[in-house]
Coordinates of C-alpha atoms in Angstrom, one line a residue:
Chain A
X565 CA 0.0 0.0 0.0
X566 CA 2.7 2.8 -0.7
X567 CA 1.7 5.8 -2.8
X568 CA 3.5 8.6 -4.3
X569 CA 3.5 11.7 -5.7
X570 CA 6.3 13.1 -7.9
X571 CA 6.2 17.1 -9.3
X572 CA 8.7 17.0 -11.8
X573 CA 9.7 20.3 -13.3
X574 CA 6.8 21.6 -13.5
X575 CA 5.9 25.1 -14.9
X576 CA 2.8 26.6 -15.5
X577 CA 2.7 30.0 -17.7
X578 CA -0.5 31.5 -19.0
X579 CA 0.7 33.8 -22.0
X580 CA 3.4 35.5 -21.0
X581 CA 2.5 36.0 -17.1
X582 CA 4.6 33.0 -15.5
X583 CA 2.4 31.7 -12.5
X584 CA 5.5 29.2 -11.3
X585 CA 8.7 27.4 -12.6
X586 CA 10.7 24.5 -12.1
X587 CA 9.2 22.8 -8.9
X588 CA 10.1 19.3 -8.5
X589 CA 9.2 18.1 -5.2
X590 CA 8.5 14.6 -4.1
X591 CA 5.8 13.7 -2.2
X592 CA 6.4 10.3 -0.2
X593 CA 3.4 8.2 1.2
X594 CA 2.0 8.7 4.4
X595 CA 2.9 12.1 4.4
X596 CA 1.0 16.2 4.3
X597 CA 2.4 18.7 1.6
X598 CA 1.7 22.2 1.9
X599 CA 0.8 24.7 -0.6
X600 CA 1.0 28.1 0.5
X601 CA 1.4 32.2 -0.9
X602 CA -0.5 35.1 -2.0
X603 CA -3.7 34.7 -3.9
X604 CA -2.8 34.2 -7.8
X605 CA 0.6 32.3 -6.9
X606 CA -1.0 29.4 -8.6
X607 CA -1.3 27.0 -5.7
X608 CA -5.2 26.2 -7.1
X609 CA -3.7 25.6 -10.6
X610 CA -1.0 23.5 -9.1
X611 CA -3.5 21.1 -7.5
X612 CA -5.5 21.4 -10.9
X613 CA -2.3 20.0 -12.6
X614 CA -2.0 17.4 -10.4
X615 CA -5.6 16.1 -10.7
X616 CA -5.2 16.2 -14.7
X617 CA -7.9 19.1 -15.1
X618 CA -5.1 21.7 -16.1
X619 CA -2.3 20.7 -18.7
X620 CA 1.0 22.0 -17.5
X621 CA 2.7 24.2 -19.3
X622 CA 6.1 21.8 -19.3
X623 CA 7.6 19.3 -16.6
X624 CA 4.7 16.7 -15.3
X625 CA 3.5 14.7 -12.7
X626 CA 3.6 11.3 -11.7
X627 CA 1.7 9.2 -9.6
X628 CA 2.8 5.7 -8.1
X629 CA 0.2 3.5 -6.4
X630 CA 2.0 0.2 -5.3
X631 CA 4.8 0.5 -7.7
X632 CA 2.5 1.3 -10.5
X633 CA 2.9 4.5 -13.0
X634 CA -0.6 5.8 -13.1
X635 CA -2.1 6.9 -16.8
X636 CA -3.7 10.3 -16.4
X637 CA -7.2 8.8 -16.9
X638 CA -6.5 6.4 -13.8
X639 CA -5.7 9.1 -11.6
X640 CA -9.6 9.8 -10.7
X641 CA -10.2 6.3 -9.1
X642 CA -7.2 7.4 -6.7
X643 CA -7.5 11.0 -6.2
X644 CA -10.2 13.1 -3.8
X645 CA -10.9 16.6 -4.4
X646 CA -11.8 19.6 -1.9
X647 CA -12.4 22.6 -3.8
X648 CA -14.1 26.3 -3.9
X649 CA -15.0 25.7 -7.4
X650 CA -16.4 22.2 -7.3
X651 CA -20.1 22.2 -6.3
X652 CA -22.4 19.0 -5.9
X653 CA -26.0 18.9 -7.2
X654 CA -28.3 20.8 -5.6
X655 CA -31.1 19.3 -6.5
X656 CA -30.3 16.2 -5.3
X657 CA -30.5 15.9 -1.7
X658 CA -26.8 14.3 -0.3
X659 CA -27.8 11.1 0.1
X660 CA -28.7 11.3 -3.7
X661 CA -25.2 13.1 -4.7
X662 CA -23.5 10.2 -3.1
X663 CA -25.6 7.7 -4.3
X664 CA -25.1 9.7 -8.0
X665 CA -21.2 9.3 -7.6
X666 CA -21.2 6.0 -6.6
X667 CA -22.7 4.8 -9.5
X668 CA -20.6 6.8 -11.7
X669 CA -17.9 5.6 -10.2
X670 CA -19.1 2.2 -10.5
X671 CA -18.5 1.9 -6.7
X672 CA -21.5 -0.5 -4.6
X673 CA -23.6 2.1 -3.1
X674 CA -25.5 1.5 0.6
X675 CA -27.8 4.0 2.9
X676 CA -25.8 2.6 5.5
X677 CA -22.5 3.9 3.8
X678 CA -23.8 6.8 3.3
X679 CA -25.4 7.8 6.4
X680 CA -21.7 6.6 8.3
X681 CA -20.1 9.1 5.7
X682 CA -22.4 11.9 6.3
X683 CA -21.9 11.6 10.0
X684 CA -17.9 11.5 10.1
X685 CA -18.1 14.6 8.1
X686 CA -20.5 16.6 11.0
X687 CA -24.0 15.9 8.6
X688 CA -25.6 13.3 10.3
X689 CA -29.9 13.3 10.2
X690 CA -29.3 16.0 7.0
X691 CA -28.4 13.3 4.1
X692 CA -32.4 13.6 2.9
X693 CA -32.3 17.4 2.6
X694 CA -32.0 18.9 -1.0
X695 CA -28.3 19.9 -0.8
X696 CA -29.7 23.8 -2.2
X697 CA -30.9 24.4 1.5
X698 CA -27.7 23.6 3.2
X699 CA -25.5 26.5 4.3
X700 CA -22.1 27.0 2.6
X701 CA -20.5 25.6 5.5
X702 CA -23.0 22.4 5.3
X703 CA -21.7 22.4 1.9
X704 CA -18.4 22.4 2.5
X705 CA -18.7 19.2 4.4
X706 CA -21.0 17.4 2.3
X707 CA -17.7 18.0 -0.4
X708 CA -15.6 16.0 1.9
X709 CA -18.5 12.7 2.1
X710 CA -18.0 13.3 -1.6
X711 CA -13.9 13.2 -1.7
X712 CA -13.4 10.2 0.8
X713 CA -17.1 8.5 -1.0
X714 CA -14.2 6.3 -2.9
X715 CA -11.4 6.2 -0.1
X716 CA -9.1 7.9 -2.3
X717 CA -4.8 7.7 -1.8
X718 CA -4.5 11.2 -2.3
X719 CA -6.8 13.3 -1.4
X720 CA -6.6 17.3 -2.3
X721 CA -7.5 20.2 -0.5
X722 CA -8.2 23.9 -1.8
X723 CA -9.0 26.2 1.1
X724 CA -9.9 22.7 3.2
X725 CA -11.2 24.8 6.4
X726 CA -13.2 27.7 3.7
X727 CA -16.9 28.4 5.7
X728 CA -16.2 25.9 8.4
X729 CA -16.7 26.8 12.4
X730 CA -15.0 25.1 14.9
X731 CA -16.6 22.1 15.2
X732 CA -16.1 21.8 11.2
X733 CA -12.5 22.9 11.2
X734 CA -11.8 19.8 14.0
X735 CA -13.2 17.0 11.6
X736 CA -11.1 18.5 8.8
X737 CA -8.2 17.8 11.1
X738 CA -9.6 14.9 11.8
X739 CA -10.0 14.0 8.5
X740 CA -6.1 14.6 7.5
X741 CA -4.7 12.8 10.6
X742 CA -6.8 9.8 9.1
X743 CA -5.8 10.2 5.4
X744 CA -2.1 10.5 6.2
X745 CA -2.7 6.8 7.8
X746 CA -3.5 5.5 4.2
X747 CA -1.6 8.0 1.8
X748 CA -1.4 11.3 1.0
X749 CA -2.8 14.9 1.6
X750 CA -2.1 17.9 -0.6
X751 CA -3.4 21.2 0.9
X752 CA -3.3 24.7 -0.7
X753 CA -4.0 27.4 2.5
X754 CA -2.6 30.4 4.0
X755 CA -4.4 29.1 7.6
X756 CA -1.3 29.1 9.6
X757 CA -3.0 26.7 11.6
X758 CA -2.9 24.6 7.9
X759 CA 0.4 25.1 7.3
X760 CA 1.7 23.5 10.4
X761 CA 0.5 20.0 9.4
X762 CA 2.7 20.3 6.4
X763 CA 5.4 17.2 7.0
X764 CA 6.7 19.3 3.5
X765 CA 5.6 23.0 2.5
X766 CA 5.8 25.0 -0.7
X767 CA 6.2 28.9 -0.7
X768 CA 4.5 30.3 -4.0
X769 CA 5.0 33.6 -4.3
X770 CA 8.3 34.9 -6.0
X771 CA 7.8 35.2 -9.3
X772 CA 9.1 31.8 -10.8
X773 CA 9.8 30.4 -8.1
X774 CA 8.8 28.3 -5.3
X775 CA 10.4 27.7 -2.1
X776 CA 10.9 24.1 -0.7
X777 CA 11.1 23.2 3.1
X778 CA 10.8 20.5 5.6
X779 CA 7.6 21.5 8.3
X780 CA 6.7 20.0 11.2
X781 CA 5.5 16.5 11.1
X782 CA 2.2 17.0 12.9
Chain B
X659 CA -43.2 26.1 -27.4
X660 CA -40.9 27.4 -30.4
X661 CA -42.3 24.1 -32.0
X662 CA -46.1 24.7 -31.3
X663 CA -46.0 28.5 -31.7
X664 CA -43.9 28.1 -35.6
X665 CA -46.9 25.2 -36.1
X666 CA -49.8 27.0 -35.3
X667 CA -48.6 30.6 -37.1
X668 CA -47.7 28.7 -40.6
X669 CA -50.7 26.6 -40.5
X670 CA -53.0 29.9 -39.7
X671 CA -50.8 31.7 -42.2
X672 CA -51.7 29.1 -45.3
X673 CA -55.1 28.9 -44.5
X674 CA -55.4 25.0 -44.7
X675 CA -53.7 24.7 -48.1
X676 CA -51.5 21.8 -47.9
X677 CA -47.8 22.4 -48.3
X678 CA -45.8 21.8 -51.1
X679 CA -44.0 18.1 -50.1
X680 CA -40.7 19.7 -50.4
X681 CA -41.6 23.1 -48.0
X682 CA -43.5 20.2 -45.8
X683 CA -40.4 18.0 -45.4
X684 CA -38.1 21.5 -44.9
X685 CA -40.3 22.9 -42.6
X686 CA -40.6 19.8 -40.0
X687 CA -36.4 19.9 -40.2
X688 CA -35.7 23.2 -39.4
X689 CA -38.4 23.4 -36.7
X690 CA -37.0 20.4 -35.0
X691 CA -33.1 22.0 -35.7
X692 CA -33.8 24.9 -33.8
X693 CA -36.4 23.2 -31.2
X694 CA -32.9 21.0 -30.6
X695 CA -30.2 23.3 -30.6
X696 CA -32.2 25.5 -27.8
X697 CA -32.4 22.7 -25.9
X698 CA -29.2 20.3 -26.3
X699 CA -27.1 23.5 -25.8
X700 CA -27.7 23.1 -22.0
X701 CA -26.2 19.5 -22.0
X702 CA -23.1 21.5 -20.2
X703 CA -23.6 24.3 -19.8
X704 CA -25.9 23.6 -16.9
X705 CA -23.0 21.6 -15.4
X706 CA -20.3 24.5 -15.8
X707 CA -22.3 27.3 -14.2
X708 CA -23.3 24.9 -11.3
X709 CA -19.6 24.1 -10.8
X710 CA -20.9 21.0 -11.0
X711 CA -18.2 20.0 -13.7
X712 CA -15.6 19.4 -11.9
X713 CA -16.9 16.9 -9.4
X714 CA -18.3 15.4 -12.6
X715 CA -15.0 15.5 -14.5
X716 CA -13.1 13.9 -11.5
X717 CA -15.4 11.5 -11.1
X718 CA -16.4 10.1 -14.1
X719 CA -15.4 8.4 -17.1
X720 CA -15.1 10.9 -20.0
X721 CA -17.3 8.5 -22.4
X722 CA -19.7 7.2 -19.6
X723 CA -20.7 11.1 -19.4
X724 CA -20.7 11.5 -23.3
X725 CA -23.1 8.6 -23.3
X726 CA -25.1 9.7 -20.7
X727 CA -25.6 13.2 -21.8
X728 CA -25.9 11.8 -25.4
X729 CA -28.7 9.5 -24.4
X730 CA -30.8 12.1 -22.2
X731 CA -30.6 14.2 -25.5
X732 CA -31.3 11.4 -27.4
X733 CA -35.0 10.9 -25.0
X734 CA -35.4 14.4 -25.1
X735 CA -35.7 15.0 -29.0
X736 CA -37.4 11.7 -28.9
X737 CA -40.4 13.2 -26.9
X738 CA -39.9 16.3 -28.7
X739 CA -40.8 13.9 -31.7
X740 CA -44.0 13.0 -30.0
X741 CA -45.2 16.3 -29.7
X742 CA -44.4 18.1 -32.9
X743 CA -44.7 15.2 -35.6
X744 CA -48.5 14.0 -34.9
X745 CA -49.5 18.2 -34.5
X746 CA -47.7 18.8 -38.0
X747 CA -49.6 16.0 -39.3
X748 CA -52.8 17.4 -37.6
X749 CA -52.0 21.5 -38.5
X750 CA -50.5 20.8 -41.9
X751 CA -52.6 18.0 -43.2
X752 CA -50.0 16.5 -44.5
X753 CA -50.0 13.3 -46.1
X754 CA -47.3 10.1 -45.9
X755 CA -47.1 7.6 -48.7
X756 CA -44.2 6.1 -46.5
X757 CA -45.2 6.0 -42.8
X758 CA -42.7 3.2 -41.7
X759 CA -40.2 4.6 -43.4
X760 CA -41.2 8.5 -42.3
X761 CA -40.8 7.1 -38.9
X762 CA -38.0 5.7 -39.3
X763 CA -36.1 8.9 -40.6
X764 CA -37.6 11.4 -37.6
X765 CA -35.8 8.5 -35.1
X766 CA -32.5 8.2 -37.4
X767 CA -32.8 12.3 -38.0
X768 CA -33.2 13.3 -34.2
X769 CA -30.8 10.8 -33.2
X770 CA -28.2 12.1 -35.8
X771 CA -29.3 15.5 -34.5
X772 CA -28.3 14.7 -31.0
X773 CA -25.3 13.2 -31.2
X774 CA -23.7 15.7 -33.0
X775 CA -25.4 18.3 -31.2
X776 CA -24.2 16.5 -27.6
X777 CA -20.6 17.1 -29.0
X778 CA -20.6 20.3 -30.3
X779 CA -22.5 21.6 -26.8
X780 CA -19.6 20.5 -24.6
X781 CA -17.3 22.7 -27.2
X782 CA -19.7 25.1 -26.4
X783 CA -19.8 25.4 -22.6
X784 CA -16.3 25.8 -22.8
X785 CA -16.5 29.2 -24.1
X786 CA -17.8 32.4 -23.1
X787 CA -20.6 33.7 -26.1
X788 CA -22.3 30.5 -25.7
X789 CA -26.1 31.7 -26.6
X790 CA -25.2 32.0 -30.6
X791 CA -22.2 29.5 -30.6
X792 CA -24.1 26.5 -30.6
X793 CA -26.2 27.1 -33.9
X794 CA -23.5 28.4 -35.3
X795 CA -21.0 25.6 -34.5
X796 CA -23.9 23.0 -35.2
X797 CA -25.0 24.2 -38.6
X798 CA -22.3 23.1 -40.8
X799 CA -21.7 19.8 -39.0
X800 CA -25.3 19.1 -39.1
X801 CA -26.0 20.1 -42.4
X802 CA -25.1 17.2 -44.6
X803 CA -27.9 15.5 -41.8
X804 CA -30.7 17.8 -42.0
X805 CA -30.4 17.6 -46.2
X806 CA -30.2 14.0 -45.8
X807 CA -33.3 14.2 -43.4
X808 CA -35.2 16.9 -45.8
X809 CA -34.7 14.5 -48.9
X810 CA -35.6 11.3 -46.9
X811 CA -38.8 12.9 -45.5
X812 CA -40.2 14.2 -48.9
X813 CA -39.6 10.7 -50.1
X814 CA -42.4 9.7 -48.0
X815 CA -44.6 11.8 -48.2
X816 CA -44.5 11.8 -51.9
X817 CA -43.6 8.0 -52.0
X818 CA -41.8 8.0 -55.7
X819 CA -39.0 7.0 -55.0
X820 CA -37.0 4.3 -53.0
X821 CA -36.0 4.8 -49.7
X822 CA -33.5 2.3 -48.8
X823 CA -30.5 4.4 -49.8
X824 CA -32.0 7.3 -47.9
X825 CA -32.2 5.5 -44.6
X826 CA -28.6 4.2 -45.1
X827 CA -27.1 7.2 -45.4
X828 CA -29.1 8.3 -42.2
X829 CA -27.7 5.5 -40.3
X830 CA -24.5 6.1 -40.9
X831 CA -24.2 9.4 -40.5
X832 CA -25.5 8.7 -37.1
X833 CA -22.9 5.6 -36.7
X834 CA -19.8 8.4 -37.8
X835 CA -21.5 11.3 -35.2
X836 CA -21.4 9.0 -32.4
X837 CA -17.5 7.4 -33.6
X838 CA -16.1 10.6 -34.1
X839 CA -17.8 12.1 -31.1
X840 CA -16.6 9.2 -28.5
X841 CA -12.9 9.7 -30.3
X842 CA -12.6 13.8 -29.8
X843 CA -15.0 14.4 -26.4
X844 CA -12.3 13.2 -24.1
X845 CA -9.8 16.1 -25.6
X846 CA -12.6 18.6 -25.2
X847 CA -13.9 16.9 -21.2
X848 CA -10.7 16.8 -20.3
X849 CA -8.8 20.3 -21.3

């Protein structure tokens, strides 16, 4: 069960405006990496490149599950997502948007899976509401039950704690320390709090560059 | 409701004269053209201004979500079929020589129109003037069908003619929409 992540060279340039060059930065299983910088640093395009939604602009990534090189169009069947920009259906109710993903991902689907999902991420006695009446924060959670829905070796995060209160921002935290059990995490934040769980973190913000350093294992 | 309201204004307008076969069989195309192309252009773009797209895109298949959308279009026009073919019978009086075969070109037709259509409408939620992009995107790749479908349909109304080649060409147009379509929609999904 080892998992890897390898950044190799990567640049990504949108005309002539250079968002970051070079990084190559491995990412070993078991382990956090940390995105962090200014807003438009790229660290939301870099997490887009590493899902295979964004093309980079040269270098790529590579992506080892138990010794194996995965294709591009594998990488979804091993990879969770966290994002501002992705939204569930909300005309479906969560229960339903599981359900919905589950068959699309040709994954066996239960009410009893669902309901255990709904209530590690704080939603428990909600999975029958239409997911258009849940606050953002509500939202927010229902994205992780979504991410984990196919226990996923890496698992991505894009502003992981973004309309979460307290109790929300503890199963994040939660939800990390249990995902570095069985592979990877790969956060983009500027929550210092964040940060800290980085066992690696990457500084985006000079121009071209990116800035490499050990963090604390958490 | 473009369907019924273009119906009922041309069948006011010509008083109960029945068409010319070859207006008949041009008029029931392009009202079930445009009918489609206001409808299948939402095939993604609902998904893209949801934001829906991306959970989509991560986790799906990109041909199990070309063949999805490509079917729902596919049932749509189908029951589009069901309302406007048995009213233009009814408004236009319009006689068939042919019905099996007439039947069979509305199905080949409207699914020829949607599988192209399904393709081009995923071009078209990529970009950002989608309202007029998808007619005119669709129209030159859906030309050589709606001629095809134009010709076909006169045939049977008229009946003086065989059919046979008509249908073939139909079916595969429909066969090279859906190949060519399964080929290119992963470069356009995935980008």
């Amino acid at each position: 069960m080892q998992t890897k992540v390898v950044l190799k060279k990567l640049t990504k340039a949108y005309g002539r405006r250079r968002l970051f060059a070079d990084i190559s930065v491995i990412i070993p299983d078991r382990s956090v990496f940390v995105l962090h910088g200014p807003n438009g640093t790229g660290k939301t395009t870099l997490l887009r490149i590493i899902c295979g939604h964004v093309p980079a602009t040269s270098g790529e990534v590579e992506i080892t599950v138990d010794g194996r090189l995965l294709a591009r169009e594998e990488r979804r069947e091993h990879i969770g997502l966290v994002s501002p920009d992705l939204e569930l259906y909300g005309e479906l109710s969560a229960v339903e948007n599981l359900e919905f993903f589950a068959g699309v991902r040709g994954l066996p689907f239960s009410l009893e899976k669902a309901r255990n999902l709904l209530a590690s991420v704080g939603l428990a006695g909600r999975g029958r509401d239409l997911v258009d009446t849940y606050s953002s924060g509500m939202k927010q959670r229902l994205k992780y039950a979504y991410a984990l829905l196919h226990e996923p070796r890496i698992l991505l995060l894009d502003e992981p704690t973004s309309n979460l209160d307290e109790t929300g921002v503890a199963v994040v935290a939660e939800i990390i320390r249990r995902q570095k059990e069985r592979g990877i995490v790969i956060m983009a934040t500027n929550e210092p709090e964040e940060v800290s769980y980085g066992d690696q973190t990457l500084a985006l913000g000079q121009p071209g560059t990116g800035h490499l350093a050990q963090g604390p294992a958490h | 409701m473009f369907a019924i309201t273009t119906l009922v204004a041309v069948s006011f307008s010509v008083g109960g004269a029945v068409l010319d076969a070859d207006l008949s069989a041009a008029l029931l195309w392009l009202i079930l053209f445009f009918t489609s192309m206001a409808g299948l252009s939402r095939a993604f773009v609902q998904e893209e201004e949801a934001g829906t797209v991306t959970a989509l895109r991560l986790a799906a298949r990109p041909d199990a979500v070309f063949i999805g959308k490509y079917l729902f279009n596919v049932t749509l026009l189908f029951s589009l079929d069901v309302l406007v073919v048995p009213l233009f019978w009814v408004l236009l009086q319009q006689t068939v020589a042919l019905p099996l075969s007439f039947l069979a070109v509305v199905l080949l037709g409207t699914a020829g129109l949607a599988g192209a259509s399904t393709m081009v409408a995923a071009i078209v939620a990529k970009a950002g003037a989608r309202g007029p992009l998808m007619t005119v995107l669709a129209f030159p790749v859906l030309l050589p069908l709606l001629l095809g479908a134009i010709s076909s349909t006169r045939t049977c109304f008229v009946g003086d003619k065989a059919i046979a080649a008509d249908l073939l060409f139909l079916f595969c147009y429909n066969g090279v929409a859906l190949t060519a379509s399964l080929l290119l929609f992963p470069y356009v999904w995935d980008e």
